[in-house]
Amino acid sequence: MLLTGAEIICECLIEQGVDAVFGYPGGAALNTYDALYKYSDRIRHILTAHEQGASHAADGYARSTGKTGVVITTSGPGATNIVTGIATANIDSIPMVCLTANVNTDQLGRDSFQEVDIVDIVKPITKDSYLVKSVEELAPAIRRAFALAKEGRKGPVLVDIPKDITAAKTEFTPEKPKRPLTFEIKNPQVIRKVQELIRNSKRPMIYAGGGVLSSNASPELQAFAEIIDAPVCCSLMGLGCIPASHPLCVGNIGMHGGYETGKVTDECDLMITCGARFSDRVAGDREKFGKQAKIVQLEIDENEINKNVTVDEYIIGDVKNILIALTAGMEQQSHSEWLEKIEVWKHELDDVEPPKSGYPEPWEILETLNKIKSDSDIIATDVGQHQMWVAQYSRIEKRKTLLTSGGMGTMGFGMGAAIGAQIAHPDNRVFLVTGDGSFHMNLNELVTLKSYELPVVVLIMNNTVLGMVRQWQKLFYGSRFSQTDPHRATDFVALAKAFGIDGMSITKSEEIDAVLRKAVELNKPVVIDCRISPDVNVLPMIPPGKTVNEIVTEM
């Protein structure tokens, strides 16, 4: 077939099984958008209010499905507006292909209108980025981008396409997409060593991260945990890799994890880390983290070994394959005394009750939401106190149903992610839990919710302050609240109505159940202004660089 470059882009997307893309048109991308018009019966394009929203939507689509998300932008500011979204996907290992338009090839390097060297800008935050220099290179470049995004440790890839290449014609031959290369276990001889460590352990634990979800290894993780009878502590990115209701699931680990996860980390004699990278929010004092234990790291990226915490043994490979190999030939272990001790720790702080604020409490809202939503429904978050309350109180029973920016901590991520997830899962409900600070960064995407009538329920934990930064100012800066009491007068209910969306409010605890149920029953986009106290804190908290022995339980 003799096709234009723009038509080749569409054919390659269809080849790769892409059914939805997210983006925003512009001058350099006009040929591509003209082709998308012709292919609109096979490729659904979601127009966002801003390119950053499109990049987060592609990310949310990918996180919730395991497929590769696709974002399309024009040149210059269109391309640079997705940089934060690319960085967010990169650090959390989310597969994404970014197709950016650029000026004609003879205008490159001349500071032409809306020209920018996006390829070099994003090199540190992509698996690869490259400029297509001829129409004959276009199809191979796009195919390579999709293969690379899913190969090994997943991540974003950017392909920059000058406008004249989208107009040029060449012969196009369809191809079946290449299957991602199988990532074999690099050092299988260590399997038996680790199995022996497990047999000799009295107090094992599993520290599970986002790599378990990325490799679709949740069933294998659960089977492994059950046969070695070990508690599972999850990083923020790992929540959902084992059901919250599973007896071996201890919960979220790290700075705002439970007291019990901190104690498990501090008293285990064997720590098996699955697809996690010992970030500072988990490890705290890296010199003391797990020092009493043998540490084993199961990891696909060899660069992560001994990067943050020194380990005793490691196995390089796909976590799914490693867990299968470790489970095979492993006898049933029993650690009832260790698990009973953990049950005691779970109730250690039961007597520490947060002071009544006189406002609806965030945990009341989230615990009510647990009762209303189904296990398959999806929660997206932004970043801040509300994100940590979700980690603490939302019961995540199924994998890929919590979408949150882990490594980058991107305020403004949540709305786009919720849009992408709702496009991918039209039969499930999506809830965006956000704070008023984060929401102010992405509220323009309410127009996208309304335009596509996406039934996302937006819960704004509105404390009228920048809560997490303010909490740190209380603890470490003598309550000097520099720029964290912004005194904004935004009426979120009126704002929602201005976008044509139903707005509701929760101002007292007795309203929570009725308002949430009504929002769900409407089956259309809804914004709920949850008026919580400006002084409510996320506790417990292990201060940065500290251990569970220095945990803060009251403020």
Coordinates of C-alpha atoms in Angstrom, one line a residue, residues 7-547:
E7 CA -1.6 7.2 7.5
I8 CA 1.3 4.9 8.4
I9 CA 1.1 6.2 12.0
C10 CA -2.5 5.2 12.2
E11 CA -1.9 1.8 10.6
C12 CA 1.0 1.1 13.0
L13 CA -1.3 2.0 16.0
I14 CA -3.9 -0.4 14.8
E15 CA -1.2 -3.0 14.2
Q16 CA -0.2 -2.6 17.9
G17 CA -3.8 -3.1 19.1
V18 CA -4.2 0.6 20.1
D19 CA -7.9 1.5 20.4
A20 CA -7.6 4.9 22.2
V21 CA -5.1 7.7 22.0
F22 CA -4.9 10.9 24.0
G23 CA -3.7 14.2 22.7
Y24 CA -4.1 17.8 21.4
P25 CA -3.8 19.0 17.8
G26 CA -1.6 21.8 16.4
G27 CA 0.0 23.1 13.3
A28 CA 2.8 20.5 13.0
A29 CA 0.5 17.7 13.7
L30 CA -2.3 18.6 11.2
N31 CA -1.5 15.8 8.8
T32 CA -1.6 13.2 11.6
Y33 CA -4.9 14.6 12.8
D34 CA -6.3 14.6 9.3
A35 CA -5.5 10.9 9.1
L36 CA -7.0 10.3 12.6
Y37 CA -10.2 11.7 11.2
K38 CA -10.2 9.1 8.5
Y39 CA -9.4 6.3 11.0
S40 CA -11.8 7.5 13.7
D41 CA -13.9 4.3 13.4
R42 CA -10.9 2.3 14.6
I43 CA -8.9 4.7 16.8
R44 CA -10.7 6.7 19.4
H45 CA -9.0 10.1 20.1
I46 CA -9.6 11.7 23.4
L47 CA -9.1 15.4 23.3
T48 CA -7.9 16.8 26.7
A49 CA -7.7 20.4 27.8
H50 CA -4.0 20.4 28.1
E51 CA -1.2 18.1 26.8
Q52 CA -0.1 17.3 30.3
G53 CA -3.5 15.9 31.0
A54 CA -3.2 13.8 27.9
S55 CA 0.1 12.3 29.0
H56 CA -1.4 11.5 32.4
A57 CA -4.4 10.0 30.8
A58 CA -2.2 7.8 28.6
D59 CA -0.4 6.8 31.8
G60 CA -3.6 6.0 33.6
Y61 CA -4.9 3.9 30.7
A62 CA -1.6 1.9 30.8
R63 CA -1.6 1.5 34.6
S64 CA -5.1 0.2 34.6
T65 CA -4.8 -2.2 31.7
G66 CA -1.2 -3.2 31.3
K67 CA -1.3 -2.1 27.7
T68 CA 0.9 0.7 26.3
G69 CA -0.6 4.2 26.6
V70 CA -0.3 6.6 23.6
V71 CA -0.1 10.4 23.7
I72 CA 0.0 12.5 20.5
T73 CA 1.0 16.2 20.5
T74 CA 2.1 19.0 18.2
S75 CA 5.6 20.5 18.3
G76 CA 7.1 23.1 20.6
P77 CA 5.0 23.7 23.7
G78 CA 2.7 20.8 22.8
A79 CA 5.7 18.5 23.2
T80 CA 7.2 20.2 26.2
N81 CA 3.9 20.1 28.0
I82 CA 4.1 16.3 28.3
V83 CA 7.6 16.2 29.9
T84 CA 6.2 15.9 33.4
G85 CA 3.9 13.1 32.3
I86 CA 6.8 11.3 30.7
A87 CA 8.9 11.7 33.9
T88 CA 6.0 10.4 35.9
A89 CA 5.6 7.3 33.7
N90 CA 9.4 6.7 33.6
I91 CA 10.1 6.5 37.3
D92 CA 7.1 4.2 37.9
S93 CA 8.0 2.0 34.9
I94 CA 4.8 2.6 32.9
P95 CA 4.8 1.7 29.2
M96 CA 3.9 4.7 27.1
V97 CA 4.6 5.8 23.5
C98 CA 4.7 9.5 22.9
L99 CA 4.3 10.7 19.3
T100 CA 5.3 14.3 18.9
A101 CA 5.1 16.4 15.8
N102 CA 7.9 18.7 14.8
V103 CA 8.5 21.3 12.1
N104 CA 9.5 20.3 8.6
T105 CA 13.0 18.7 8.3
D106 CA 14.4 21.7 6.5
Q107 CA 13.3 24.0 9.3
L108 CA 15.0 22.0 12.1
G109 CA 17.7 23.8 14.0
R110 CA 16.6 27.3 12.7
D111 CA 14.5 28.3 15.8
S112 CA 11.5 27.9 13.6
F113 CA 8.0 28.7 15.0
Q114 CA 7.1 26.1 17.7
E115 CA 10.3 24.2 17.2
V116 CA 12.0 22.5 20.1
D117 CA 14.5 19.6 20.4
I118 CA 12.2 17.4 22.3
V119 CA 14.3 14.3 21.6
D120 CA 17.3 15.6 23.7
I121 CA 15.0 17.2 26.3
V122 CA 13.5 13.8 27.3
K123 CA 16.5 11.5 26.9
P124 CA 17.1 11.2 30.6
I125 CA 13.5 10.3 31.3
T126 CA 12.7 7.9 28.5
K127 CA 13.9 4.4 27.6
D128 CA 14.7 6.0 24.3
S129 CA 13.8 9.0 22.1
Y130 CA 14.5 9.5 18.4
L131 CA 13.8 11.8 15.5
V132 CA 12.4 10.2 12.3
K133 CA 14.4 11.5 9.4
S134 CA 12.6 9.9 6.5
V135 CA 9.1 8.4 5.8
E136 CA 10.7 5.0 5.2
E137 CA 12.0 5.0 8.8
L138 CA 8.6 5.8 10.2
A139 CA 6.9 2.4 10.6
P140 CA 10.1 0.7 11.9
A141 CA 10.5 3.6 14.4
I142 CA 7.0 3.3 15.8
R143 CA 7.1 -0.5 15.9
R144 CA 10.4 -0.3 17.8
A145 CA 9.0 2.2 20.2
F146 CA 6.1 -0.1 21.2
A147 CA 8.4 -3.1 21.5
L148 CA 10.9 -1.2 23.7
A149 CA 8.1 0.3 25.9
K150 CA 7.1 -3.2 27.0
E151 CA 10.5 -4.9 27.0
G152 CA 12.3 -5.6 30.3
R153 CA 11.7 -2.8 32.7
K154 CA 8.8 -1.0 31.1
G155 CA 8.7 2.7 30.4
P156 CA 8.0 5.6 28.0
V157 CA 9.5 6.0 24.5
L158 CA 9.2 9.1 22.4
V159 CA 9.2 9.3 18.6
D160 CA 9.5 12.8 17.1
I161 CA 8.0 13.1 13.6
P162 CA 8.6 16.2 11.3
K163 CA 5.5 17.5 9.5
D164 CA 6.8 16.9 6.0
I165 CA 7.4 13.2 6.8
T166 CA 3.7 12.8 7.7
A167 CA 2.9 14.2 4.2
A168 CA 5.4 12.1 2.3
K169 CA 4.4 8.8 0.8
T170 CA 6.0 5.3 0.8
E171 CA 5.0 1.7 0.5
F172 CA 3.6 0.3 3.7
T173 CA 3.6 -3.4 4.5
P174 CA 1.6 -4.5 7.5
E175 CA 3.3 -6.6 10.1
K176 CA 2.2 -8.5 13.2
P177 CA 3.5 -6.8 16.3
K178 CA 6.6 -8.4 17.7
R179 CA 6.2 -10.1 21.1
P180 CA 8.3 -8.5 23.8
L181 CA 11.6 -10.3 24.2
T182 CA 11.5 -13.0 26.9
F183 CA 13.6 -11.8 29.9
E184 CA 15.2 -15.0 31.1
I185 CA 16.5 -15.3 34.7
K186 CA 20.1 -14.1 34.4
N187 CA 21.5 -16.0 37.4
P188 CA 19.3 -19.1 38.1
Q189 CA 22.0 -20.7 40.3
V190 CA 20.9 -18.3 43.0
I191 CA 17.4 -19.8 43.2
R192 CA 18.5 -22.7 45.4
K193 CA 20.5 -20.3 47.7
V194 CA 17.4 -18.2 48.3
Q195 CA 15.2 -21.3 48.8
E196 CA 17.7 -22.4 51.5
L197 CA 17.5 -19.0 53.1
I198 CA 13.7 -19.4 53.2
R199 CA 13.9 -22.8 54.8
N200 CA 16.2 -21.5 57.5
S201 CA 14.2 -18.4 58.2
K202 CA 12.0 -18.0 61.3
R203 CA 10.7 -14.5 60.5
P204 CA 10.5 -14.0 56.8
M205 CA 8.8 -11.0 55.1
I206 CA 8.0 -10.1 51.5
Y207 CA 8.4 -6.4 50.4
A208 CA 6.3 -6.1 47.2
G209 CA 6.6 -3.2 44.8
G210 CA 5.2 -2.0 41.6
G211 CA 7.3 -4.5 39.6
V212 CA 4.9 -7.3 40.8
L213 CA 2.0 -5.5 39.0
S214 CA 4.1 -4.5 36.0
S215 CA 5.0 -8.2 35.4
N216 CA 1.4 -9.4 36.1
A217 CA 2.8 -11.5 38.9
S218 CA 0.1 -11.1 41.5
P219 CA -1.1 -14.7 41.4
E220 CA 2.5 -15.9 41.6
L221 CA 3.3 -13.6 44.5
Q222 CA 0.2 -14.8 46.4
A223 CA 1.1 -18.5 45.8
F224 CA 4.7 -17.8 46.9
A225 CA 3.7 -15.9 50.1
E226 CA 1.3 -18.8 51.0
I227 CA 3.8 -21.6 50.6
I228 CA 6.6 -19.8 52.6
D229 CA 3.9 -18.4 55.0
A230 CA 5.4 -14.9 55.0
P231 CA 3.7 -11.6 55.6
V232 CA 3.5 -9.2 52.6
C233 CA 4.2 -5.5 53.0
C234 CA 3.5 -3.4 49.9
S235 CA 5.0 -0.2 48.7
L236 CA 2.6 2.5 47.6
M237 CA 3.1 1.3 44.0
G238 CA 2.6 -2.3 45.0
L239 CA -0.8 -2.0 46.7
G240 CA -3.2 -4.4 45.1
C241 CA -0.7 -7.0 44.2
I242 CA -2.2 -9.1 47.0
P243 CA -5.8 -8.5 48.2
A244 CA -6.0 -6.2 51.2
S245 CA -8.3 -8.9 52.8
H246 CA -5.7 -11.7 52.4
P247 CA -4.5 -12.8 55.9
L248 CA -0.9 -12.4 54.8
C249 CA -1.3 -8.8 53.6
V250 CA 0.1 -6.5 56.3
G251 CA -0.4 -3.3 54.3
N252 CA 1.5 -0.2 53.1
I253 CA 5.2 0.0 54.1
G254 CA 7.2 3.2 54.6
M255 CA 7.0 6.7 55.9
H256 CA 3.2 6.6 56.3
G257 CA 2.7 2.9 56.5
G258 CA 1.3 1.2 59.6
Y259 CA 3.3 0.6 62.8
E260 CA 3.0 -3.1 62.1
T261 CA 4.8 -2.8 58.7
G262 CA 7.6 -0.9 60.3
K263 CA 8.0 -3.5 63.0
V264 CA 8.0 -6.3 60.5
T265 CA 10.8 -4.6 58.6
D266 CA 12.7 -4.0 61.8
E267 CA 12.4 -7.6 63.2
C268 CA 12.3 -9.9 60.3
D269 CA 15.3 -12.2 59.7
L270 CA 14.8 -12.5 55.9
M271 CA 13.4 -9.8 53.6
I272 CA 12.5 -10.8 50.1
T273 CA 12.1 -7.7 48.0
C274 CA 10.0 -8.2 44.8
G275 CA 10.1 -5.5 42.1
A276 CA 10.8 -2.7 44.5
R277 CA 13.7 -0.3 44.7
F278 CA 14.1 0.7 48.4
S279 CA 13.1 4.3 47.8
D280 CA 13.8 6.9 50.5
R281 CA 10.1 6.9 51.4
V282 CA 10.3 3.2 52.3
A283 CA 13.9 2.7 53.5
G284 CA 14.2 5.9 55.6
D285 CA 17.6 5.4 57.3
R286 CA 19.2 3.2 54.6
E287 CA 22.1 2.3 56.9
K288 CA 19.7 0.7 59.4
F289 CA 17.0 -0.5 57.1
G290 CA 16.7 -4.3 57.5
K291 CA 20.2 -4.6 58.9
Q292 CA 19.2 -7.5 61.2
A293 CA 18.0 -9.5 58.2
K294 CA 19.3 -11.2 55.2
I295 CA 18.0 -9.2 52.2
V296 CA 17.1 -10.8 48.9
Q297 CA 16.2 -8.6 45.9
L298 CA 14.2 -10.0 42.9
E299 CA 14.6 -7.4 40.2
I300 CA 14.4 -7.0 36.4
D301 CA 16.8 -4.0 36.3
E302 CA 20.3 -4.8 37.3
N303 CA 21.0 -1.1 38.0
E304 CA 18.7 -1.3 41.0
I305 CA 20.9 -3.9 42.8
N306 CA 22.8 -2.3 45.8
K307 CA 21.8 1.2 44.6
N308 CA 19.9 2.2 47.7
V309 CA 20.3 -0.7 50.1
T310 CA 23.1 -3.4 50.1
V311 CA 21.6 -6.9 49.6
D312 CA 22.9 -10.3 50.5
E313 CA 21.5 -12.1 47.4
Y314 CA 19.7 -11.0 44.2
I315 CA 18.1 -12.6 41.2
I316 CA 17.9 -10.7 37.9
G317 CA 14.9 -11.5 35.8
D318 CA 11.2 -11.0 35.3
V319 CA 9.6 -11.1 38.8
K320 CA 6.9 -13.5 37.6
N321 CA 9.4 -16.0 36.3
I322 CA 11.5 -15.7 39.4
L323 CA 8.5 -16.3 41.8
I324 CA 7.5 -19.4 39.8
A325 CA 11.1 -20.7 40.0
L326 CA 11.3 -20.0 43.8
T327 CA 7.9 -21.6 44.5
A328 CA 8.7 -24.8 42.5
G329 CA 10.1 -27.5 44.7
M330 CA 9.5 -25.4 47.9
E331 CA 8.0 -27.2 50.8
Q332 CA 5.2 -25.7 52.8
Q333 CA 6.6 -23.5 55.6
S334 CA 4.9 -22.4 58.8
H335 CA 5.5 -19.3 60.8
S336 CA 2.5 -19.1 63.1
E337 CA 4.4 -17.5 66.0
W338 CA 5.7 -14.8 63.8
L339 CA 2.3 -14.1 62.2
E340 CA 0.7 -13.9 65.7
K341 CA 3.2 -11.3 66.8
I342 CA 2.3 -9.2 63.7
E343 CA -1.4 -9.4 64.6
V344 CA -0.5 -7.9 68.0
W345 CA 1.5 -5.1 66.3
K346 CA -1.5 -4.3 64.2
H347 CA -3.4 -3.2 67.3
E348 CA -0.5 -1.5 69.1
L349 CA -1.8 1.9 68.3
D350 CA -5.5 1.2 68.8
D351 CA -5.5 3.5 71.9
V352 CA -4.1 6.4 70.0
E353 CA -7.1 8.1 68.6
P354 CA -6.8 11.2 66.5
P355 CA -8.5 14.2 68.0
K356 CA -12.0 15.0 66.8
S357 CA -11.9 17.9 64.4
G358 CA -15.5 18.8 64.2
Y359 CA -15.3 18.2 60.4
P360 CA -15.9 15.1 58.3
E361 CA -12.8 12.9 58.8
P362 CA -11.0 11.7 55.7
W363 CA -10.9 8.1 57.0
E364 CA -14.7 8.2 57.5
I365 CA -15.1 9.2 53.9
L366 CA -12.7 6.5 52.6
E367 CA -14.1 3.8 54.8
T368 CA -17.6 4.6 53.5
L369 CA -16.3 4.5 50.0
N370 CA -15.0 1.0 50.7
K371 CA -18.5 -0.1 51.4
I372 CA -20.0 1.5 48.3
K373 CA -17.6 0.7 45.5
S374 CA -16.9 -2.7 44.0
D375 CA -13.5 -4.4 44.2
S376 CA -13.1 -3.8 40.4
D377 CA -13.7 -0.1 40.7
I378 CA -10.6 2.1 40.3
I379 CA -9.2 4.8 42.6
A380 CA -6.9 7.4 41.2
T381 CA -5.1 9.9 43.4
D382 CA -3.1 13.0 43.2
V383 CA -0.2 13.6 45.6
G384 CA -0.3 14.7 49.2
Q385 CA -2.2 13.9 52.4
H386 CA -5.2 12.5 50.6
Q387 CA -2.9 10.0 48.7
M388 CA -1.5 8.7 52.0
W389 CA -5.0 8.4 53.5
V390 CA -6.0 6.3 50.5
A391 CA -3.0 4.1 51.1
Q392 CA -3.9 3.7 54.7
Y393 CA -7.7 3.3 54.6
S394 CA -8.8 2.2 51.1
R395 CA -9.1 -1.6 50.7
I396 CA -7.4 -2.4 47.4
E397 CA -8.5 -5.9 46.6
K398 CA -7.6 -6.2 42.9
R399 CA -4.5 -5.4 41.0
K400 CA -4.3 -2.2 38.8
T401 CA -7.2 -0.6 40.7
L402 CA -5.1 2.0 42.5
L403 CA -3.5 4.6 40.2
T404 CA -1.1 6.9 41.9
S405 CA 2.2 8.8 41.1
G406 CA 4.7 7.0 43.3
G407 CA 8.3 8.0 42.4
M408 CA 7.7 11.4 40.9
G409 CA 4.9 12.5 43.3
T410 CA 3.2 14.5 40.6
M411 CA 0.5 16.9 41.8
G412 CA -2.0 17.2 38.9
F413 CA -1.6 13.5 37.9
G414 CA -4.9 12.2 39.2
M415 CA -7.5 13.8 36.9
G416 CA -5.7 12.7 33.7
A417 CA -5.1 9.2 35.2
A418 CA -8.8 8.9 36.1
I419 CA -9.8 9.9 32.5
G420 CA -7.5 7.3 31.0
A421 CA -8.8 4.6 33.4
Q422 CA -12.4 5.4 32.7
I423 CA -11.8 5.3 28.9
A424 CA -10.2 1.9 29.3
H425 CA -12.9 0.6 31.7
P426 CA -16.2 2.0 30.8
D427 CA -18.1 -0.6 32.8
N428 CA -16.3 0.2 36.0
R429 CA -16.5 3.2 38.2
V430 CA -13.5 5.4 38.6
F431 CA -13.0 7.6 41.8
L432 CA -10.5 10.4 41.9
V433 CA -9.4 11.2 45.4
T434 CA -7.6 14.5 45.4
G435 CA -6.8 17.5 47.6
D436 CA -7.7 21.1 46.9
G437 CA -4.0 21.9 46.2
S438 CA -3.6 19.1 43.6
F439 CA -7.1 19.7 42.1
H440 CA -6.2 23.3 41.4
M441 CA -3.4 22.0 39.2
N442 CA -5.7 19.9 37.0
L443 CA -9.2 21.2 37.3
N444 CA -9.2 22.3 33.6
E445 CA -9.7 18.6 32.7
L446 CA -13.2 18.8 34.1
V447 CA -14.1 19.9 30.6
T448 CA -12.8 16.5 29.4
L449 CA -15.0 14.6 31.9
K450 CA -18.0 16.5 30.7
S451 CA -17.2 16.4 27.0
Y452 CA -17.1 12.6 27.1
E453 CA -19.6 12.2 29.9
L454 CA -17.1 10.1 31.9
P455 CA -18.8 9.0 35.2
V456 CA -15.8 9.8 37.3
V457 CA -16.6 10.8 40.9
V458 CA -14.1 13.4 42.1
L459 CA -13.7 13.6 45.9
I460 CA -11.8 16.7 46.9
M461 CA -10.3 16.5 50.4
N462 CA -10.7 20.2 50.8
N463 CA -8.8 21.4 53.9
T464 CA -8.1 24.8 52.2
V465 CA -4.3 24.4 52.8
L466 CA -1.4 22.6 51.2
G467 CA -1.8 19.8 53.8
M468 CA 1.3 17.6 53.4
V469 CA 3.7 20.5 53.1
R470 CA 2.0 22.2 56.0
Q471 CA 2.3 19.0 58.1
W472 CA 6.0 19.0 57.6
Q473 CA 6.1 22.7 58.5
K474 CA 4.4 21.8 61.8
L475 CA 6.9 19.0 62.5
F476 CA 10.2 20.4 61.3
Y477 CA 9.8 24.2 60.7
G478 CA 8.3 25.4 64.0
S479 CA 4.8 25.8 62.5
R480 CA 6.0 28.6 60.2
F481 CA 3.3 28.1 57.5
S482 CA 5.1 29.7 54.5
Q483 CA 2.8 29.7 51.5
T484 CA 0.8 26.7 52.6
D485 CA -2.3 28.7 53.7
P486 CA -3.2 30.1 50.2
H487 CA -6.5 31.6 51.2
R488 CA -8.2 30.5 48.0
A489 CA -11.9 31.2 47.7
T490 CA -12.7 28.6 45.0
D491 CA -16.3 27.3 45.2
F492 CA -15.8 23.8 43.9
V493 CA -19.6 23.1 43.7
A494 CA -20.1 26.2 41.6
L495 CA -17.0 25.5 39.5
A496 CA -18.3 22.0 38.7
K497 CA -21.7 23.5 37.6
A498 CA -19.8 26.0 35.4
F499 CA -18.4 23.0 33.5
G500 CA -21.9 21.4 33.3
I501 CA -21.1 18.8 36.0
D502 CA -23.0 18.0 39.2
G503 CA -21.4 19.5 42.3
M504 CA -22.1 18.3 45.8
S505 CA -20.6 19.0 49.2
I506 CA -19.9 17.1 52.4
T507 CA -19.7 19.4 55.5
K508 CA -20.5 16.9 58.3
S509 CA -20.1 13.2 58.9
E510 CA -23.8 12.4 58.7
E511 CA -23.8 13.5 55.1
I512 CA -21.0 11.1 53.8
D513 CA -23.0 8.0 53.1
A514 CA -26.0 9.7 51.3
V515 CA -23.8 12.0 49.2
L516 CA -21.5 9.2 48.0
R517 CA -24.4 6.9 47.2
K518 CA -26.2 9.7 45.2
A519 CA -23.0 10.5 43.3
V520 CA -22.6 6.8 42.3
E521 CA -26.2 6.4 41.3
L522 CA -26.1 9.4 39.0
N523 CA -23.7 7.5 36.7
K524 CA -22.2 10.7 35.3
P525 CA -19.3 13.0 36.3
V526 CA -19.7 14.4 39.8
V527 CA -17.5 16.7 42.0
I528 CA -17.8 16.4 45.7
D529 CA -16.3 19.1 48.0
C530 CA -15.3 17.3 51.2
R531 CA -14.7 20.0 53.8
I532 CA -12.2 18.5 56.1
S533 CA -10.1 20.1 58.9
P534 CA -7.0 22.2 57.9
D535 CA -5.3 20.7 60.9
V536 CA -5.9 17.0 60.3
N537 CA -2.6 15.0 59.9
V538 CA -1.4 11.8 58.2
L539 CA -0.3 9.6 61.1
P540 CA 1.6 7.5 61.9
M541 CA 4.7 9.0 60.3
I542 CA 8.3 7.9 60.3
P543 CA 10.3 11.1 59.9
P544 CA 12.6 11.2 56.9
G545 CA 15.9 9.3 57.5
K546 CA 14.5 7.6 60.6
T547 CA 13.3 4.2 61.7

